[in-house]
Amino acid sequence: FGNHFESEAIAGALPRGQNSPLICPFGLYAEQISGTSFTSPRKLSQRSWFYRIKPSVTHEPFWPREPSHKKLVSEFDGSNTVANPTQLRWKPVDIPDSPTDFIDGLYTICGAGSSFLRHGFAIHMYTANKSMDNCAFCNADGDFLVVPQQGRLWITTECGRLQVSPGEIVVLPQGFRFVVDLPDGPSRGYIAEVFGTHFQLPDLGPIGANGLAASRDFLAPTAWFEDCPRPGFTIIQKFGGELFSARQDFSPFNVVAWHGNYVPYKYDLSKFCPYNTVLIDHGDPSINTVLTAPTDKPGVALLDFVIFPPRWLVAEHTFRPPYYHRNCMSEFMGLIYGGYEAKADGFLPGGASLHSCMTPHGPDTMTYEATVARGNEAGPHKITDTMAFMFESCLMPRTCPWALDSHFRDLDYYQCWIGLKSHFSHDKTDVKSNDWQNGNKS
């Protein structure tokens, strides 16, 4: 977010005065990773320099991985996904019984656009029960924003290592090689992937200089390396949604020092500083944006990451839960822990919902009736022990057939609104005549 970092695992490993000297300190190789084009404006340019024991190019050719992964999608069209405006909800997916690592446990739920055309997004989920073994993953398609829901992730990257717990997020930028270990065993979570752009902090506008997510609370790894033979080590690269494998005889985590502004990072969602209504009405969910991946159109996001953290509700004469609405954006929601204020039943930690462009949604019947019954004298109320989130995009998502056909899909989701009844009452004398032939008076 405008910062430049440098880190050394061995003092003096970073060259001074230039990026690529004829001979680097300790005989290391200089290698750059670019997250933006060379000619991007300086304020948008992202790149880092690695100083490593062997360059990453030292591997055998890539070959299609066998067996192929059937449930990863990066090109969304009528050949592989379905357009469906229905409100969708899924129950938490079970952790598999057979040994499954992070890569094999990935599956796409929905998305739009194309990784080849560098514009679009994909939403995935993962369930895994074992650590990755003698292999590393590299995503050439886009950035991963990973939201663990169950089980910690111990992630080794070329810049160093990060431990990510439920209630935290991690961003793994396009092109970085990484390994996911599972210190707690079974793990489950959500992933948003963006093509052709990177996440950034949202502008604060009239809020001013402070609030929401503070840049100081995002943590980058420190340099860490391993220098040992790794016979048969495999790089698994996602390219256009397909997986390819290449073998090498050393660890890709041999970066002794690095500097730059293109780097993996994590964030603790409990550090978010929410803003809220202090008199009347319910604020738009955009006020809870942690990170945004922008488009070229001002104020329109390819994908926003929004959270609904613990906070006080104090609005007077106001229906405090989220209002009923239809949205030109599409909303995918997940629940990390606790309950969600607009759904009294059925939306569980590890579950998910999808409300696509202009599909109506809002509080369920139980939430509406309970809120209205409390009346205007509800008093201040604090929402506690909860963390829900939303991936919101301007693009219209197409849904994967296995997500629609899943036995974890809640086919009765629509029933949560069917009980909403009419409260309309009026006296016939209140009805004003409307002469449509003469028009209404202004």
mmCIF file of N, CA, C and O in Angstrom, residues 250-339:
data_model
loop_
_atom_site.group_PDB
_atom_site.id
_atom_site.type_symbol
_atom_site.label_atom_id
_atom_site.label_comp_id
_atom_site.label_asym_id
_atom_site.label_seq_id
_atom_site.Cartn_x
_atom_site.Cartn_y
_atom_site.Cartn_z
ATOM 1 N N PHE A 250 15.616 -28.793 -6.000
ATOM 2 C CA PHE A 250 15.914 -27.901 -4.882
ATOM 3 C C PHE A 250 14.629 -27.217 -4.439
ATOM 4 O O PHE A 250 13.622 -27.200 -5.160
ATOM 5 N N SER A 251 14.675 -26.654 -3.249
ATOM 6 C CA SER A 251 13.520 -25.945 -2.726
ATOM 7 C C SER A 251 13.382 -24.586 -3.400
ATOM 8 O O SER A 251 14.367 -23.877 -3.599
ATOM 9 N N PRO A 252 12.145 -24.163 -3.753
ATOM 10 C CA PRO A 252 11.957 -22.814 -4.284
ATOM 11 C C PRO A 252 12.088 -21.736 -3.210
ATOM 12 O O PRO A 252 12.162 -20.554 -3.531
ATOM 13 N N PHE A 253 12.179 -22.160 -1.951
ATOM 14 C CA PHE A 253 12.245 -21.203 -0.847
ATOM 15 C C PHE A 253 13.698 -20.984 -0.444
ATOM 16 O O PHE A 253 14.109 -21.217 0.702
ATOM 17 N N ASN A 254 14.484 -20.556 -1.435
ATOM 18 C CA ASN A 254 15.925 -20.352 -1.237
ATOM 19 C C ASN A 254 16.297 -18.883 -1.387
ATOM 20 O O ASN A 254 17.407 -18.560 -1.777
ATOM 21 N N VAL A 255 15.341 -17.999 -1.052
ATOM 22 C CA VAL A 255 15.567 -16.557 -1.144
ATOM 23 C C VAL A 255 16.182 -16.080 0.168
ATOM 24 O O VAL A 255 15.527 -16.096 1.215
ATOM 25 N N VAL A 256 17.428 -15.658 0.108
ATOM 26 C CA VAL A 256 18.156 -15.248 1.310
ATOM 27 C C VAL A 256 17.825 -13.810 1.685
ATOM 28 O O VAL A 256 17.852 -13.447 2.871
ATOM 29 N N ALA A 257 17.475 -12.990 0.711
ATOM 30 C CA ALA A 257 17.127 -11.592 0.968
ATOM 31 C C ALA A 257 16.215 -11.108 -0.146
ATOM 32 O O ALA A 257 16.209 -11.663 -1.254
ATOM 33 N N TRP A 258 15.422 -10.101 0.160
ATOM 34 C CA TRP A 258 14.539 -9.526 -0.860
ATOM 35 C C TRP A 258 14.209 -8.081 -0.507
ATOM 36 O O TRP A 258 14.311 -7.659 0.636
ATOM 37 N N HIS A 259 13.813 -7.323 -1.522
ATOM 38 C CA HIS A 259 13.270 -5.985 -1.277
ATOM 39 C C HIS A 259 12.264 -5.662 -2.367
ATOM 40 O O HIS A 259 12.312 -6.203 -3.470
ATOM 41 N N GLY A 260 11.301 -4.815 -2.046
ATOM 42 C CA GLY A 260 10.288 -4.436 -3.028
ATOM 43 C C GLY A 260 8.949 -4.149 -2.377
ATOM 44 O O GLY A 260 8.828 -4.054 -1.156
ATOM 45 N N ASN A 261 7.928 -4.029 -3.221
ATOM 46 C CA ASN A 261 6.578 -3.738 -2.732
ATOM 47 C C ASN A 261 5.556 -4.751 -3.244
ATOM 48 O O ASN A 261 4.347 -4.531 -3.124
ATOM 49 N N TYR A 262 6.032 -5.849 -3.834
ATOM 50 C CA TYR A 262 5.157 -6.923 -4.301
ATOM 51 C C TYR A 262 5.434 -8.119 -3.417
ATOM 52 O O TYR A 262 6.481 -8.774 -3.531
ATOM 53 N N VAL A 263 4.490 -8.387 -2.495
ATOM 54 C CA VAL A 263 4.816 -9.293 -1.401
ATOM 55 C C VAL A 263 3.535 -9.907 -0.833
ATOM 56 O O VAL A 263 2.483 -9.256 -0.821
ATOM 57 N N PRO A 264 3.563 -11.157 -0.383
ATOM 58 C CA PRO A 264 2.414 -11.703 0.355
ATOM 59 C C PRO A 264 2.222 -10.952 1.670
ATOM 60 O O PRO A 264 3.171 -10.414 2.241
ATOM 61 N N TYR A 265 0.978 -10.937 2.154
ATOM 62 C CA TYR A 265 0.726 -10.261 3.422
ATOM 63 C C TYR A 265 -0.522 -10.836 4.077
ATOM 64 O O TYR A 265 -1.362 -11.454 3.429
ATOM 65 N N LYS A 266 -0.614 -10.620 5.393
ATOM 66 C CA LYS A 266 -1.768 -11.090 6.157
ATOM 67 C C LYS A 266 -2.342 -9.952 6.985
ATOM 68 O O LYS A 266 -1.692 -8.918 7.199
ATOM 69 N N TYR A 267 -3.584 -10.179 7.467
ATOM 70 C CA TYR A 267 -4.271 -9.143 8.243
ATOM 71 C C TYR A 267 -5.210 -9.812 9.231
ATOM 72 O O TYR A 267 -5.921 -10.767 8.889
ATOM 73 N N ASP A 268 -5.212 -9.300 10.452
ATOM 74 C CA ASP A 268 -6.097 -9.766 11.526
ATOM 75 C C ASP A 268 -7.374 -8.935 11.484
ATOM 76 O O ASP A 268 -7.354 -7.727 11.728
ATOM 77 N N LEU A 269 -8.504 -9.584 11.165
ATOM 78 C CA LEU A 269 -9.758 -8.857 10.985
ATOM 79 C C LEU A 269 -10.240 -8.192 12.268
ATOM 80 O O LEU A 269 -11.034 -7.246 12.216
ATOM 81 N N SER A 270 -9.766 -8.657 13.425
ATOM 82 C CA SER A 270 -10.186 -8.035 14.682
ATOM 83 C C SER A 270 -9.616 -6.630 14.839
ATOM 84 O O SER A 270 -10.065 -5.867 15.700
ATOM 85 N N LYS A 271 -8.641 -6.252 14.022
ATOM 86 C CA LYS A 271 -8.055 -4.915 14.097
ATOM 87 C C LYS A 271 -8.840 -3.889 13.277
ATOM 88 O O LYS A 271 -8.524 -2.700 13.300
ATOM 89 N N PHE A 272 -9.852 -4.355 12.541
ATOM 90 C CA PHE A 272 -10.655 -3.458 11.713
ATOM 91 C C PHE A 272 -11.407 -2.460 12.580
ATOM 92 O O PHE A 272 -11.971 -2.813 13.621
ATOM 93 N N CYS A 273 -11.410 -1.197 12.176
ATOM 94 C CA CYS A 273 -12.091 -0.125 12.917
ATOM 95 C C CYS A 273 -13.374 0.227 12.177
ATOM 96 O O CYS A 273 -13.358 0.990 11.212
ATOM 97 N N PRO A 274 -14.517 -0.353 12.608
ATOM 98 C CA PRO A 274 -15.755 -0.129 11.856
ATOM 99 C C PRO A 274 -16.355 1.253 12.111
ATOM 100 O O PRO A 274 -16.170 1.845 13.177
ATOM 101 N N TYR A 275 -17.076 1.725 11.110
ATOM 102 C CA TYR A 275 -17.889 2.931 11.246
ATOM 103 C C TYR A 275 -19.344 2.509 11.096
ATOM 104 O O TYR A 275 -19.654 1.501 10.466
ATOM 105 N N ASN A 276 -20.247 3.315 11.662
ATOM 106 C CA ASN A 276 -21.636 2.865 11.681
ATOM 107 C C ASN A 276 -22.563 4.059 11.830
ATOM 108 O O ASN A 276 -22.136 5.181 12.148
ATOM 109 N N THR A 277 -23.853 3.823 11.610
ATOM 110 C CA THR A 277 -24.879 4.832 11.811
ATOM 111 C C THR A 277 -24.955 5.227 13.289
ATOM 112 O O THR A 277 -24.931 4.366 14.157
ATOM 113 N N VAL A 278 -25.067 6.521 13.543
ATOM 114 C CA VAL A 278 -25.190 6.974 14.932
ATOM 115 C C VAL A 278 -26.516 7.681 15.197
ATOM 116 O O VAL A 278 -26.730 8.186 16.297
ATOM 117 N N LEU A 279 -27.416 7.703 14.215
ATOM 118 C CA LEU A 279 -28.724 8.299 14.479
ATOM 119 C C LEU A 279 -29.837 7.497 13.796
ATOM 120 O O LEU A 279 -30.624 6.844 14.467
ATOM 121 N N ILE A 280 -29.926 7.531 12.475
ATOM 122 C CA ILE A 280 -31.005 6.834 11.778
ATOM 123 C C ILE A 280 -30.457 6.073 10.568
ATOM 124 O O ILE A 280 -29.406 6.405 10.019
ATOM 125 N N ASP A 281 -31.204 5.038 10.181
ATOM 126 C CA ASP A 281 -30.977 4.254 8.970
ATOM 127 C C ASP A 281 -29.757 3.341 9.066
ATOM 128 O O ASP A 281 -28.870 3.513 9.908
ATOM 129 N N HIS A 282 -29.760 2.367 8.177
ATOM 130 C CA HIS A 282 -28.705 1.349 8.128
ATOM 131 C C HIS A 282 -27.725 1.725 7.023
ATOM 132 O O HIS A 282 -28.124 1.945 5.879
ATOM 133 N N GLY A 283 -26.449 1.815 7.352
ATOM 134 C CA GLY A 283 -25.444 2.200 6.366
ATOM 135 C C GLY A 283 -25.249 1.136 5.299
ATOM 136 O O GLY A 283 -25.511 -0.050 5.513
ATOM 137 N N ASP A 284 -24.788 1.550 4.140
ATOM 138 C CA ASP A 284 -24.478 0.601 3.077
ATOM 139 C C ASP A 284 -23.300 -0.271 3.500
ATOM 140 O O ASP A 284 -22.393 0.188 4.221
ATOM 141 N N PRO A 285 -23.257 -1.549 3.059
ATOM 142 C CA PRO A 285 -22.172 -2.442 3.490
ATOM 143 C C PRO A 285 -20.783 -1.992 3.024
ATOM 144 O O PRO A 285 -19.784 -2.441 3.577
ATOM 145 N N SER A 286 -20.727 -1.099 2.049
ATOM 146 C CA SER A 286 -19.428 -0.614 1.569
ATOM 147 C C SER A 286 -18.615 0.048 2.675
ATOM 148 O O SER A 286 -17.383 0.151 2.569
ATOM 149 N N ILE A 287 -19.289 0.484 3.745
ATOM 150 C CA ILE A 287 -18.583 1.121 4.854
ATOM 151 C C ILE A 287 -17.682 0.135 5.582
ATOM 152 O O ILE A 287 -16.817 0.521 6.372
ATOM 153 N N ASN A 288 -17.857 -1.167 5.298
ATOM 154 C CA ASN A 288 -17.060 -2.196 5.968
ATOM 155 C C ASN A 288 -16.042 -2.840 5.030
ATOM 156 O O ASN A 288 -15.634 -3.976 5.258
ATOM 157 N N THR A 289 -15.628 -2.130 3.994
ATOM 158 C CA THR A 289 -14.670 -2.673 3.033
ATOM 159 C C THR A 289 -13.262 -2.720 3.628
ATOM 160 O O THR A 289 -12.734 -1.707 4.073
ATOM 161 N N VAL A 290 -12.679 -3.915 3.600
ATOM 162 C CA VAL A 290 -11.299 -4.085 4.071
ATOM 163 C C VAL A 290 -10.329 -3.848 2.922
ATOM 164 O O VAL A 290 -9.379 -3.073 3.038
ATOM 165 N N LEU A 291 -10.559 -4.523 1.807
ATOM 166 C CA LEU A 291 -9.704 -4.412 0.630
ATOM 167 C C LEU A 291 -10.585 -4.331 -0.608
ATOM 168 O O LEU A 291 -11.685 -4.902 -0.645
ATOM 169 N N THR A 292 -10.085 -3.671 -1.636
ATOM 170 C CA THR A 292 -10.804 -3.579 -2.893
ATOM 171 C C THR A 292 -9.865 -3.829 -4.059
ATOM 172 O O THR A 292 -8.691 -3.431 -4.020
ATOM 173 N N ALA A 293 -10.368 -4.510 -5.068
ATOM 174 C CA ALA A 293 -9.661 -4.667 -6.340
ATOM 175 C C ALA A 293 -10.418 -3.817 -7.347
ATOM 176 O O ALA A 293 -11.507 -4.199 -7.794
ATOM 177 N N PRO A 294 -9.904 -2.653 -7.725
ATOM 178 C CA PRO A 294 -10.694 -1.685 -8.485
ATOM 179 C C PRO A 294 -10.746 -2.008 -9.981
ATOM 180 O O PRO A 294 -9.954 -2.801 -10.496
ATOM 181 N N THR A 295 -11.698 -1.395 -10.659
ATOM 182 C CA THR A 295 -11.731 -1.371 -12.112
ATOM 183 C C THR A 295 -11.303 0.020 -12.580
ATOM 184 O O THR A 295 -11.005 0.902 -11.766
ATOM 185 N N ASP A 296 -11.315 0.227 -13.886
ATOM 186 C CA ASP A 296 -10.966 1.548 -14.422
ATOM 187 C C ASP A 296 -12.072 2.568 -14.198
ATOM 188 O O ASP A 296 -11.848 3.764 -14.357
ATOM 189 N N LYS A 297 -13.257 2.099 -13.822
ATOM 190 C CA LYS A 297 -14.385 2.989 -13.589
ATOM 191 C C LYS A 297 -14.389 3.416 -12.132
ATOM 192 O O LYS A 297 -14.467 2.573 -11.234
ATOM 193 N N PRO A 298 -14.307 4.707 -11.849
ATOM 194 C CA PRO A 298 -14.220 5.159 -10.445
ATOM 195 C C PRO A 298 -15.383 4.650 -9.611
ATOM 196 O O PRO A 298 -16.544 4.715 -10.022
ATOM 197 N N GLY A 299 -15.064 4.120 -8.430
ATOM 198 C CA GLY A 299 -16.076 3.676 -7.499
ATOM 199 C C GLY A 299 -16.690 2.326 -7.794
ATOM 200 O O GLY A 299 -17.574 1.887 -7.066
ATOM 201 N N VAL A 300 -16.225 1.656 -8.843
ATOM 202 C CA VAL A 300 -16.767 0.349 -9.217
ATOM 203 C C VAL A 300 -15.672 -0.695 -9.040
ATOM 204 O O VAL A 300 -14.606 -0.590 -9.649
ATOM 205 N N ALA A 301 -15.936 -1.707 -8.224
ATOM 206 C CA ALA A 301 -14.906 -2.691 -7.884
ATOM 207 C C ALA A 301 -15.067 -3.958 -8.700
ATOM 208 O O ALA A 301 -16.195 -4.459 -8.877
ATOM 209 N N LEU A 302 -13.948 -4.467 -9.174
ATOM 210 C CA LEU A 302 -13.951 -5.820 -9.700
ATOM 211 C C LEU A 302 -14.312 -6.780 -8.580
ATOM 212 O O LEU A 302 -15.099 -7.709 -8.774
ATOM 213 N N LEU A 303 -13.751 -6.526 -7.391
ATOM 214 C CA LEU A 303 -14.128 -7.309 -6.215
ATOM 215 C C LEU A 303 -13.761 -6.546 -4.954
ATOM 216 O O LEU A 303 -12.634 -6.068 -4.818
ATOM 217 N N ASP A 304 -14.735 -6.416 -4.075
ATOM 218 C CA ASP A 304 -14.519 -5.866 -2.734
ATOM 219 C C ASP A 304 -14.535 -7.002 -1.726
ATOM 220 O O ASP A 304 -15.310 -7.954 -1.862
ATOM 221 N N PHE A 305 -13.700 -6.880 -0.695
ATOM 222 C CA PHE A 305 -13.754 -7.778 0.453
ATOM 223 C C PHE A 305 -14.290 -6.977 1.625
ATOM 224 O O PHE A 305 -13.645 -6.040 2.101
ATOM 225 N N VAL A 306 -15.497 -7.332 2.068
ATOM 226 C CA VAL A 306 -16.235 -6.592 3.089
ATOM 227 C C VAL A 306 -16.474 -7.514 4.279
ATOM 228 O O VAL A 306 -16.753 -8.709 4.102
ATOM 229 N N ILE A 307 -16.374 -6.993 5.499
ATOM 230 C CA ILE A 307 -16.631 -7.820 6.684
ATOM 231 C C ILE A 307 -17.746 -7.211 7.520
ATOM 232 O O ILE A 307 -18.050 -6.015 7.417
ATOM 233 N N PHE A 308 -18.363 -8.060 8.346
ATOM 234 C CA PHE A 308 -19.417 -7.647 9.274
ATOM 235 C C PHE A 308 -18.964 -8.073 10.666
ATOM 236 O O PHE A 308 -19.318 -9.144 11.162
ATOM 237 N N PRO A 309 -18.149 -7.228 11.306
ATOM 238 C CA PRO A 309 -17.510 -7.596 12.576
ATOM 239 C C PRO A 309 -18.381 -7.229 13.769
ATOM 240 O O PRO A 309 -19.445 -6.599 13.625
ATOM 241 N N PRO A 310 -17.953 -7.603 14.979
ATOM 242 C CA PRO A 310 -18.650 -7.131 16.180
ATOM 243 C C PRO A 310 -18.707 -5.602 16.198
ATOM 244 O O PRO A 310 -17.728 -4.929 15.868
ATOM 245 N N ARG A 311 -19.871 -5.060 16.595
ATOM 246 C CA ARG A 311 -20.039 -3.603 16.582
ATOM 247 C C ARG A 311 -21.339 -3.251 17.301
ATOM 248 O O ARG A 311 -22.192 -4.100 17.512
ATOM 249 N N TRP A 312 -21.486 -1.996 17.648
ATOM 250 C CA TRP A 312 -22.695 -1.498 18.297
ATOM 251 C C TRP A 312 -23.727 -1.088 17.253
ATOM 252 O O TRP A 312 -23.388 -0.495 16.225
ATOM 253 N N LEU A 313 -25.003 -1.376 17.542
ATOM 254 C CA LEU A 313 -26.124 -0.861 16.773
ATOM 255 C C LEU A 313 -26.882 0.130 17.656
ATOM 256 O O LEU A 313 -27.319 -0.223 18.750
ATOM 257 N N VAL A 314 -27.007 1.353 17.181
ATOM 258 C CA VAL A 314 -27.618 2.390 18.033
ATOM 259 C C VAL A 314 -28.658 3.222 17.292
ATOM 260 O O VAL A 314 -29.237 4.141 17.874
ATOM 261 N N ALA A 315 -28.900 2.954 16.016
ATOM 262 C CA ALA A 315 -29.807 3.797 15.238
ATOM 263 C C ALA A 315 -31.202 3.822 15.845
ATOM 264 O O ALA A 315 -31.728 2.802 16.304
ATOM 265 N N GLU A 316 -31.822 5.006 15.834
ATOM 266 C CA GLU A 316 -33.154 5.197 16.397
ATOM 267 C C GLU A 316 -34.211 5.118 15.293
ATOM 268 O O GLU A 316 -33.961 5.498 14.146
ATOM 269 N N HIS A 317 -35.407 4.615 15.660
ATOM 270 C CA HIS A 317 -36.533 4.557 14.720
ATOM 271 C C HIS A 317 -36.099 3.923 13.398
ATOM 272 O O HIS A 317 -36.491 4.366 12.319
ATOM 273 N N THR A 318 -35.286 2.880 13.514
ATOM 274 C CA THR A 318 -34.638 2.310 12.329
ATOM 275 C C THR A 318 -34.726 0.794 12.357
ATOM 276 O O THR A 318 -34.555 0.166 13.413
ATOM 277 N N PHE A 319 -34.987 0.213 11.194
ATOM 278 C CA PHE A 319 -34.852 -1.233 11.020
ATOM 279 C C PHE A 319 -33.353 -1.521 10.915
ATOM 280 O O PHE A 319 -32.725 -1.195 9.913
ATOM 281 N N ARG A 320 -32.787 -2.094 11.974
ATOM 282 C CA ARG A 320 -31.327 -2.150 12.090
ATOM 283 C C ARG A 320 -30.643 -3.221 11.239
ATOM 284 O O ARG A 320 -29.514 -3.006 10.794
ATOM 285 N N PRO A 321 -31.262 -4.386 11.022
ATOM 286 C CA PRO A 321 -30.577 -5.338 10.134
ATOM 287 C C PRO A 321 -30.471 -4.775 8.718
ATOM 288 O O PRO A 321 -31.099 -3.762 8.388
ATOM 289 N N PRO A 322 -29.681 -5.421 7.857
ATOM 290 C CA PRO A 322 -29.604 -4.958 6.469
ATOM 291 C C PRO A 322 -30.990 -4.894 5.836
ATOM 292 O O PRO A 322 -31.835 -5.757 6.051
ATOM 293 N N TYR A 323 -31.211 -3.842 5.057
ATOM 294 C CA TYR A 323 -32.506 -3.647 4.419
ATOM 295 C C TYR A 323 -32.677 -4.605 3.233
ATOM 296 O O TYR A 323 -31.719 -5.154 2.699
ATOM 297 N N TYR A 324 -33.918 -4.812 2.827
ATOM 298 C CA TYR A 324 -34.181 -5.591 1.615
ATOM 299 C C TYR A 324 -33.694 -4.791 0.414
ATOM 300 O O TYR A 324 -33.912 -3.577 0.330
ATOM 301 N N HIS A 325 -33.017 -5.472 -0.491
ATOM 302 C CA HIS A 325 -32.523 -4.727 -1.648
ATOM 303 C C HIS A 325 -32.205 -5.629 -2.828
ATOM 304 O O HIS A 325 -32.071 -6.838 -2.706
ATOM 305 N N ARG A 326 -32.120 -4.979 -3.976
ATOM 306 C CA ARG A 326 -31.581 -5.561 -5.199
ATOM 307 C C ARG A 326 -30.381 -4.714 -5.586
ATOM 308 O O ARG A 326 -30.413 -3.493 -5.468
ATOM 309 N N ASN A 327 -29.348 -5.349 -6.085
ATOM 310 C CA ASN A 327 -28.062 -4.689 -6.218
ATOM 311 C C ASN A 327 -27.498 -4.939 -7.610
ATOM 312 O O ASN A 327 -27.545 -6.064 -8.115
ATOM 313 N N CYS A 328 -26.952 -3.893 -8.237
ATOM 314 C CA CYS A 328 -26.284 -4.086 -9.527
ATOM 315 C C CYS A 328 -24.978 -4.869 -9.350
ATOM 316 O O CYS A 328 -24.440 -5.399 -10.324
ATOM 317 N N MET A 329 -24.474 -4.940 -8.126
ATOM 318 C CA MET A 329 -23.333 -5.785 -7.810
ATOM 319 C C MET A 329 -23.836 -7.180 -7.410
ATOM 320 O O MET A 329 -25.012 -7.356 -7.097
ATOM 321 N N SER A 330 -22.935 -8.152 -7.427
ATOM 322 C CA SER A 330 -23.262 -9.513 -6.995
ATOM 323 C C SER A 330 -22.518 -9.810 -5.706
ATOM 324 O O SER A 330 -21.358 -9.413 -5.543
ATOM 325 N N GLU A 331 -23.180 -10.520 -4.790
ATOM 326 C CA GLU A 331 -22.663 -10.686 -3.434
ATOM 327 C C GLU A 331 -22.542 -12.169 -3.070
ATOM 328 O O GLU A 331 -23.528 -12.908 -3.090
ATOM 329 N N PHE A 332 -21.330 -12.579 -2.745
ATOM 330 C CA PHE A 332 -21.075 -13.912 -2.198
ATOM 331 C C PHE A 332 -20.713 -13.731 -0.735
ATOM 332 O O PHE A 332 -19.778 -12.987 -0.410
ATOM 333 N N MET A 333 -21.436 -14.407 0.154
ATOM 334 C CA MET A 333 -21.186 -14.253 1.583
ATOM 335 C C MET A 333 -20.708 -15.551 2.208
ATOM 336 O O MET A 333 -21.096 -16.647 1.784
ATOM 337 N N GLY A 334 -19.861 -15.414 3.222
ATOM 338 C CA GLY A 334 -19.415 -16.538 4.025
ATOM 339 C C GLY A 334 -19.439 -16.156 5.495
ATOM 340 O O GLY A 334 -19.503 -14.971 5.846
ATOM 341 N N LEU A 335 -19.389 -17.155 6.341
ATOM 342 C CA LEU A 335 -19.426 -16.926 7.791
ATOM 343 C C LEU A 335 -18.264 -17.673 8.430
ATOM 344 O O LEU A 335 -18.156 -18.890 8.314
ATOM 345 N N ILE A 336 -17.387 -16.939 9.090
ATOM 346 C CA ILE A 336 -16.205 -17.531 9.718
ATOM 347 C C ILE A 336 -16.578 -18.120 11.079
ATOM 348 O O ILE A 336 -16.221 -19.265 11.392
ATOM 349 N N TYR A 337 -17.265 -17.356 11.908
ATOM 350 C CA TYR A 337 -17.744 -17.877 13.185
ATOM 351 C C TYR A 337 -18.931 -17.051 13.641
ATOM 352 O O TYR A 337 -19.193 -15.950 13.146
ATOM 353 N N GLY A 338 -19.692 -17.605 14.599
ATOM 354 C CA GLY A 338 -20.850 -16.912 15.150
ATOM 355 C C GLY A 338 -22.060 -17.005 14.245
ATOM 356 O O GLY A 338 -22.222 -17.946 13.468
ATOM 357 N N GLY A 339 -22.944 -16.014 14.363
ATOM 358 C CA GLY A 339 -24.138 -15.937 13.533
ATOM 359 C C GLY A 339 -24.138 -14.654 12.742
ATOM 360 O O GLY A 339 -23.344 -13.737 12.998
#
